[in-house]
Amino acid sequence: MSEGQDRLILVNAMAQEYVPSKIKSTDPLHEPRLLTQAQRDVFRRRSRDSHRARAAALAGAGAEPLHDINVPRFNPCALMPRRESNGLSSLSMFSGGGGLDLGFDLAGFAHIGSWEIMQDAAVTLRANRPQWTVHGGDEGDVRGVDWKQYRSMVDVLHGGPPCQPFSNAGRQRGASDPRDMWPEFVRAVLGCRPEVFVAENVAALMSASFSGYVNSTIINPLSKEYRIHPVIVQAYEFGVPQIRRRVVFFGFRTTRLERNWVPPRPGFRRPGTIDDGTVQTMGVREALGLPDIGFDDVSPTIRSTLTGPRHTTSILSSVSAQKKFQQLGIWPNGVAETRDRARAFVAKNGDFRLSVPDVALIQGFPEDWRLSGAVYMQLGQIGNAVAPPVGYAVACSAASAFAK
Ligand SMILES: C[S@@+](CC[C@H](N)C(=O)[O-])C[C@H]1O[C@@H](n2cnc3c(N)ncnc32)[C@H](O)[C@@H]1O
């Protein structure tokens, strides 16, 4: 069947023809896509062809590799030098693969515990910080936890409740999405009463369509006890080679903490923009150590492979992202597990194929941060994460509120 016929099948769906997937989901948050049998057949055929091509490539029967194995130039650790202990403690909810946790750790906070429902993500946290207390899998489910156990122990409670209910990439069902965990975050704040709370989410949460939700679910219940400041952060303004706009809510229990607080300070600008005295963030080609092709820019937003309706190894978030990756000469689908494998599995159009460590780097994870699980699961943890250098800036900002 031709590409054109496939495309027709994919756009022409009738609700009454939807059939369920035969693949059982392993991820508690996975929301299967509504597809007809014909559409499932197209995806199955594409996936089978791609698997065959990859297996042939890895067996040495594919096209001759076009690229050397890349040696990255971007070192995220330079953006977040480890600070001495600041004498403050932090408790983490919805910890994922640890982007925000790592930022708080490097900023000098003592780690009280992480709560995360996804087993693979919990394994990632334990592998990187064996000394941490990690509540993972069913035991890491925040629902039903009595947060009073942490009262008087926590300086900063932080977390990024799942963004699927609000993300532009999803169905934006907000409070009616069963994955909406904001009420759980609010319950935790009111239960353990930290001095400061930090909550991160997609910037779409600040759009007019969610203002009623934000007021009724977050601001109203918390503002009796906390002074709340939402701040929009953009990853490339913190040196991360990616467009990634997020909102971070800072909440302070006292006016003194609020007065001391210094919001996160961006110090970088996008490549190709006017020099305003800030440092230019690396373009993604430079960051990954790819040859100069006369064009570079920050990466489009990396999509989490878990937030979409299907498990996938593509990090594409939109049609415009696809165009940008084309300009950059980077192939964002079928991300390979390692750089060796990415080199061996030549992309159809000859572009540079990404590997998991490359995607982790574009998200600002240090090269030695080990991710656990299948490729889509590792990519999911990366794409869900707060870019660690942004997490670090957020953590340093939270710490500023405690200055004497
Ligand atoms: C947006 S991600 C957080 C990423 C994290 N802040 C980071 O920087 O890496 C949201 C996380 O919440 C977790 N989660 C969802 N429901 C949960 C629940 N009921 N209990 C604990 N964790 C949950 C998901 O598995 C996911 O890893």
Short mmCIF file of C-alpha atoms and ligand atoms in Angstrom, two decimals, residues 29 93-101 115-118 121 140-143 159-163 181 200 365 381 384-386, ligand 1:
data_model
loop_
_atom_site.label_atom_id
_atom_site.label_comp_id
_atom_site.label_asym_id
_atom_site.label_seq_id
_atom_site.Cartn_x
_atom_site.Cartn_y
_atom_site.Cartn_z
CA LEU A 29 -0.77 6.41 32.89
CA MET A 93 6.38 14.01 44.85
CA PHE A 94 5.85 12.75 41.27
CA SER A 95 9.64 12.37 41.07
CA GLY A 96 9.78 10.64 37.67
CA GLY A 97 13.33 10.01 36.43
CA GLY A 98 14.62 12.70 38.76
CA GLY A 99 15.06 15.96 36.83
CA LEU A 100 13.79 18.18 39.63
CA ASP A 101 15.21 15.91 42.35
CA TRP A 115 7.32 9.36 45.75
CA GLU A 116 6.85 7.93 42.27
CA ILE A 117 4.35 5.39 40.96
CA MET A 118 6.31 4.19 37.91
CA ALA A 121 11.49 5.63 37.24
CA GLY A 140 5.09 5.22 45.65
CA ASP A 141 1.49 6.12 44.85
CA VAL A 142 0.83 9.48 46.53
CA ARG A 143 -2.89 8.79 46.85
CA GLY A 159 6.72 18.09 42.57
CA GLY A 160 5.50 18.13 39.01
CA PRO A 161 1.99 16.63 38.93
CA PRO A 162 1.38 14.84 35.60
CA CYS A 163 0.90 17.39 32.85
CA MET A 181 -3.02 14.84 40.52
CA GLU A 200 6.01 22.59 38.09
CA PHE A 365 20.77 15.45 32.12
CA GLN A 381 11.34 9.72 31.93
CA ASN A 384 8.57 14.11 31.52
CA ALA A 385 11.41 15.72 33.40
CA VAL A 386 12.16 19.21 34.49
C1 LIG B 1 5.70 15.21 34.95
S1 LIG B 1 6.30 13.76 35.65
C2 LIG B 1 7.39 14.43 36.85
C3 LIG B 1 8.81 14.52 36.40
C4 LIG B 1 9.78 14.97 37.45
N1 LIG B 1 9.35 16.18 38.09
C5 LIG B 1 11.16 15.19 36.87
O1 LIG B 1 11.64 16.30 36.89
O2 LIG B 1 11.75 14.22 36.38
C6 LIG B 1 4.96 13.21 36.62
C7 LIG B 1 5.25 11.92 37.36
O3 LIG B 1 4.16 11.66 38.25
C8 LIG B 1 4.08 10.26 38.38
N2 LIG B 1 2.77 9.92 38.96
C9 LIG B 1 1.56 9.98 38.37
N3 LIG B 1 0.60 9.59 39.22
C10 LIG B 1 1.21 9.31 40.39
C11 LIG B 1 0.76 8.86 41.66
N4 LIG B 1 -0.54 8.63 41.88
N5 LIG B 1 1.65 8.69 42.64
C12 LIG B 1 2.98 8.91 42.43
N6 LIG B 1 3.47 9.33 41.24
C13 LIG B 1 2.60 9.53 40.23
C14 LIG B 1 4.27 9.78 36.94
O4 LIG B 1 4.62 8.42 36.90
C15 LIG B 1 5.37 10.72 36.45
O5 LIG B 1 6.63 10.14 36.59
#
